[in-house]
């Protein structure tokens, strides 16, 4: 049973436009959410995170939105650049017995076309 | 900052061989390190969590005697795949975290191929 779901395996966006990557989760105990970016043959690189006490966190071109009632978060990249082309993973972590371990989605491959 | 180095990046070896993978945090002290495994077109699956100086906590279904984890210092954790078989062929990746309030930072992974 997948606790973190990224339902779109791929997304194609024109350079300069906004990229919106979505992620849904099922476990209401999750309280910390992260986005990672991964290039082929490299490990995931941390991008941005958000705590459940917030609904928005912004860092440059990257903004993460959290809707706790819908158990949904999204990553907005604006403006999108060709170098943003990569696989983006959503991850969630919870308190209690989880020890802060991350549960990952399957990833969304973003292609930004020049 | 927050660089994690994983070595080797690619290993090919014969069935029955034991393989050791190292994970180092280069510019921070990692109280916790994590080991993941990724199958093609699947998400990263946590295998085990290790805290410096204590025994690793393994996820359900992961054989402790098969995947030996040592976290002897705040900057180094090792994963040893003992008596590896072709079904152990996979992509193994480690991450390190300074403390619970910090994100995990990942190494570049190790592609393990058992012939």
Tab-separated table of C-alpha atoms in Angstrom:
chain	number	residue	atom	x	y	z
A	1	UNK	CA	0.000	0.000	0.000
A	2	UNK	CA	1.642	3.191	-1.207
A	3	UNK	CA	1.602	5.906	1.420
A	4	UNK	CA	3.096	8.503	-0.910
A	5	UNK	CA	1.822	8.691	-4.454
A	6	UNK	CA	2.992	10.603	-7.462
A	7	UNK	CA	0.360	9.760	-10.012
A	8	UNK	CA	2.020	11.397	-12.989
A	9	UNK	CA	5.069	9.444	-14.138
A	10	UNK	CA	6.053	12.212	-16.506
A	11	UNK	CA	5.459	15.887	-17.259
A	12	UNK	CA	6.551	18.000	-20.210
A	13	UNK	CA	6.700	21.783	-19.968
A	14	UNK	CA	7.917	24.576	-22.200
A	15	UNK	CA	10.875	26.622	-21.014
A	16	UNK	CA	9.767	29.722	-19.127
A	17	UNK	CA	6.420	28.255	-18.131
A	18	UNK	CA	5.402	26.909	-14.747
A	19	UNK	CA	5.978	23.269	-13.823
A	20	UNK	CA	3.599	21.816	-11.257
A	21	UNK	CA	4.445	18.459	-9.737
A	22	UNK	CA	1.882	16.792	-7.529
A	23	UNK	CA	2.060	14.379	-4.650
A	24	UNK	CA	-0.612	12.757	-2.485
A	25	UNK	CA	-0.201	10.944	0.800
A	26	UNK	CA	-2.421	8.752	2.915
A	27	UNK	CA	-0.815	8.760	6.356
A	28	UNK	CA	-2.101	11.614	8.516
A	29	UNK	CA	0.887	11.129	10.853
A	30	UNK	CA	3.265	12.563	8.266
A	31	UNK	CA	4.451	15.976	9.408
A	32	UNK	CA	7.431	16.765	7.230
A	33	UNK	CA	7.557	16.690	3.464
A	34	UNK	CA	10.457	17.013	1.075
A	35	UNK	CA	11.129	17.230	-2.615
A	36	UNK	CA	14.232	15.738	-4.169
A	37	UNK	CA	15.554	16.055	-7.683
A	38	UNK	CA	17.468	13.251	-9.336
A	39	UNK	CA	19.597	13.198	-12.455
A	40	UNK	CA	20.527	9.866	-14.073
A	41	UNK	CA	23.419	8.065	-12.368
A	42	UNK	CA	23.344	10.476	-9.436
A	43	UNK	CA	21.759	10.368	-6.022
A	44	UNK	CA	18.722	12.498	-5.192
A	45	UNK	CA	19.476	16.107	-4.351
A	46	UNK	CA	17.447	17.842	-1.682
A	47	UNK	CA	15.403	20.724	-3.102
A	48	UNK	CA	12.921	22.051	-0.605
A	49	UNK	CA	10.903	20.914	2.383
A	50	UNK	CA	7.837	21.931	4.319
A	51	UNK	CA	6.637	21.227	7.810
A	52	UNK	CA	2.991	20.434	8.434
A	53	UNK	CA	2.608	23.642	10.448
A	54	UNK	CA	2.995	25.608	7.219
A	55	UNK	CA	1.081	25.594	3.968
A	56	UNK	CA	3.701	27.191	1.768
A	57	UNK	CA	7.462	27.388	1.553
A	58	UNK	CA	9.351	29.273	-1.102
A	59	UNK	CA	12.990	29.132	-2.173
A	60	UNK	CA	13.857	31.022	-5.321
A	61	UNK	CA	12.078	29.464	-8.288
A	62	UNK	CA	10.768	26.603	-6.170
A	63	UNK	CA	7.630	26.759	-4.049
A	64	UNK	CA	6.038	23.881	-2.194
A	65	UNK	CA	2.378	24.019	-1.218
A	66	UNK	CA	0.813	21.762	1.387
A	67	UNK	CA	-2.896	21.092	1.706
A	68	UNK	CA	-3.258	18.985	4.835
A	69	UNK	CA	-7.002	18.496	4.567
A	70	UNK	CA	-6.572	17.054	1.089
A	71	UNK	CA	-3.318	15.277	2.007
A	72	UNK	CA	-1.783	16.825	-1.049
A	73	UNK	CA	1.379	18.737	-1.775
A	74	UNK	CA	2.747	20.254	-4.914
A	75	UNK	CA	6.015	21.657	-6.150
A	76	UNK	CA	5.902	24.705	-8.414
A	77	UNK	CA	8.889	25.638	-10.509
A	78	UNK	CA	8.688	29.003	-12.201
A	79	UNK	CA	10.098	29.839	-14.611
A	80	UNK	CA	11.060	26.347	-15.732
A	81	UNK	CA	14.484	25.902	-17.275
A	82	UNK	CA	15.919	23.067	-19.395
A	83	UNK	CA	18.318	22.266	-16.544
A	84	UNK	CA	15.329	21.434	-14.389
A	85	UNK	CA	14.750	18.323	-16.494
A	86	UNK	CA	15.115	15.443	-14.036
A	87	UNK	CA	13.093	13.026	-11.952
A	88	UNK	CA	11.432	14.643	-8.960
A	89	UNK	CA	10.640	12.604	-5.879
A	90	UNK	CA	8.225	13.564	-3.171
A	91	UNK	CA	9.000	12.172	0.298
A	92	UNK	CA	7.223	12.259	3.633
A	93	UNK	CA	8.278	11.695	7.193
A	94	UNK	CA	6.285	11.304	10.369
A	95	UNK	CA	6.634	11.397	14.111
A	96	UNK	CA	5.815	8.628	16.487
A	97	UNK	CA	7.282	5.309	15.550
A	98	UNK	CA	8.630	6.315	12.161
A	99	UNK	CA	11.886	7.757	13.561
A	100	UNK	CA	11.766	10.340	10.837
A	101	UNK	CA	12.349	7.846	8.055
A	102	UNK	CA	11.379	8.975	4.586
A	103	UNK	CA	8.701	7.353	2.497
A	104	UNK	CA	9.204	8.120	-1.168
A	105	UNK	CA	6.865	8.369	-4.106
A	106	UNK	CA	7.825	6.736	-7.401
A	107	UNK	CA	8.877	10.007	-8.953
A	108	UNK	CA	7.790	12.229	-11.829
A	109	UNK	CA	10.069	12.768	-14.781
A	110	UNK	CA	10.039	16.419	-15.773
A	111	UNK	CA	11.138	17.441	-19.233
A	112	UNK	CA	11.552	21.141	-19.897
A	113	UNK	CA	11.734	21.861	-23.602
A	114	UNK	CA	13.656	24.871	-24.919
B	1	UNK	CA	27.765	21.817	1.871
B	2	UNK	CA	26.096	18.551	2.925
B	3	UNK	CA	28.048	16.269	0.625
B	4	UNK	CA	27.661	12.513	0.885
B	5	UNK	CA	30.126	10.291	-0.902
B	6	UNK	CA	29.284	6.695	-1.765
B	7	UNK	CA	31.836	4.204	-3.033
B	8	UNK	CA	32.062	2.252	-5.256
B	9	UNK	CA	29.633	3.570	-7.834
B	10	UNK	CA	29.488	0.299	-9.759
B	11	UNK	CA	30.383	-3.253	-8.864
B	12	UNK	CA	30.232	-6.410	-10.955
B	13	UNK	CA	31.117	-9.629	-9.190
B	14	UNK	CA	30.535	-13.348	-9.144
B	15	UNK	CA	27.785	-15.052	-7.218
B	16	UNK	CA	28.855	-15.911	-3.668
B	17	UNK	CA	31.089	-12.878	-3.267
B	18	UNK	CA	30.601	-10.410	-0.427
B	19	UNK	CA	30.516	-6.756	-1.417
B	20	UNK	CA	31.122	-3.766	0.824
B	21	UNK	CA	29.696	-0.328	0.037
B	22	UNK	CA	30.885	2.754	1.899
B	23	UNK	CA	28.927	5.894	2.653
B	24	UNK	CA	30.687	8.968	3.986
B	25	UNK	CA	29.420	12.372	5.014
B	26	UNK	CA	32.211	14.696	3.929
B	27	UNK	CA	31.378	18.012	5.536
B	28	UNK	CA	29.027	17.231	8.367
B	29	UNK	CA	28.588	14.715	11.125
B	30	UNK	CA	25.783	12.290	10.474
B	31	UNK	CA	24.076	10.967	13.559
B	32	UNK	CA	21.880	8.838	11.348
B	33	UNK	CA	22.532	7.130	8.044
B	34	UNK	CA	20.044	5.288	5.880
B	35	UNK	CA	20.403	2.572	3.290
B	36	UNK	CA	17.954	2.273	0.418
B	37	UNK	CA	17.471	-0.063	-2.480
B	38	UNK	CA	15.850	0.837	-5.765
B	39	UNK	CA	14.485	-1.524	-8.376
B	40	UNK	CA	13.869	-0.311	-11.928
B	41	UNK	CA	10.908	2.036	-12.207
B	42	UNK	CA	10.260	1.784	-8.479
B	43	UNK	CA	10.729	4.248	-5.668
B	44	UNK	CA	13.535	4.130	-3.165
B	45	UNK	CA	12.814	1.498	-0.540
B	46	UNK	CA	14.339	1.914	2.876
B	47	UNK	CA	16.345	-1.108	3.955
B	48	UNK	CA	17.730	-0.006	7.286
B	49	UNK	CA	18.481	2.939	9.529
B	50	UNK	CA	21.699	3.192	11.470
B	51	UNK	CA	22.624	5.484	14.290
B	52	UNK	CA	26.267	5.977	15.116
B	53	UNK	CA	27.490	3.524	17.683
B	54	UNK	CA	24.378	1.380	17.795
B	55	UNK	CA	22.897	-1.517	15.870
B	56	UNK	CA	21.011	-0.818	12.699
B	57	UNK	CA	17.225	-1.013	12.574
B	58	UNK	CA	16.111	-3.089	9.628
B	59	UNK	CA	12.853	-2.744	7.760
B	60	UNK	CA	10.503	-5.676	7.565
B	61	UNK	CA	11.610	-8.231	5.020
B	62	UNK	CA	15.261	-7.187	4.974
B	63	UNK	CA	17.624	-9.937	6.121
B	64	UNK	CA	19.996	-8.707	8.791
B	65	UNK	CA	22.517	-11.448	8.153
B	66	UNK	CA	22.454	-10.764	4.438
B	67	UNK	CA	22.886	-7.005	4.616
B	68	UNK	CA	25.375	-6.136	7.341
B	69	UNK	CA	25.463	-2.503	8.340
B	70	UNK	CA	28.159	-0.847	10.389
B	71	UNK	CA	28.073	2.783	11.502
B	72	UNK	CA	31.295	3.063	13.417
B	73	UNK	CA	31.761	6.808	13.231
B	74	UNK	CA	29.757	9.979	12.649
B	75	UNK	CA	31.007	10.168	9.077
B	76	UNK	CA	31.071	6.580	7.867
B	77	UNK	CA	28.578	3.777	7.421
B	78	UNK	CA	29.133	0.580	5.468
B	79	UNK	CA	26.737	-1.899	3.924
B	80	UNK	CA	28.080	-5.379	3.238
B	81	UNK	CA	26.054	-7.650	0.990
B	82	UNK	CA	27.159	-11.085	2.096
B	83	UNK	CA	27.316	-14.051	-0.273
B	84	UNK	CA	25.650	-12.017	-2.996
B	85	UNK	CA	23.413	-13.734	-5.547
B	86	UNK	CA	21.937	-12.459	-8.821
B	87	UNK	CA	18.687	-11.487	-7.094
B	88	UNK	CA	20.706	-9.024	-4.985
B	89	UNK	CA	21.561	-7.089	-8.124
B	90	UNK	CA	20.097	-3.643	-7.646
B	91	UNK	CA	20.848	0.011	-7.073
B	92	UNK	CA	21.847	0.706	-3.479
B	93	UNK	CA	21.922	4.239	-2.170
B	94	UNK	CA	22.755	5.732	1.171
B	95	UNK	CA	21.774	8.961	2.822
B	96	UNK	CA	22.984	10.814	5.870
B	97	UNK	CA	21.298	13.218	8.211
B	98	UNK	CA	22.906	15.535	10.729
B	99	UNK	CA	19.941	15.545	13.050
B	100	UNK	CA	16.232	14.965	12.935
B	101	UNK	CA	15.500	18.550	11.914
B	102	UNK	CA	17.716	18.372	8.865
B	103	UNK	CA	16.916	16.747	5.511
B	104	UNK	CA	18.618	13.580	4.391
B	105	UNK	CA	21.412	14.063	1.884
B	106	UNK	CA	22.085	11.271	-0.551
B	107	UNK	CA	25.118	9.664	-2.071
B	108	UNK	CA	25.199	8.923	-5.787
B	109	UNK	CA	24.394	5.246	-5.303
B	110	UNK	CA	26.059	1.956	-6.132
B	111	UNK	CA	24.986	-0.203	-9.039
B	112	UNK	CA	25.548	-3.802	-7.949
B	113	UNK	CA	25.502	-6.531	-10.599
B	114	UNK	CA	25.954	-10.142	-9.523
B	115	UNK	CA	26.778	-12.599	-12.281
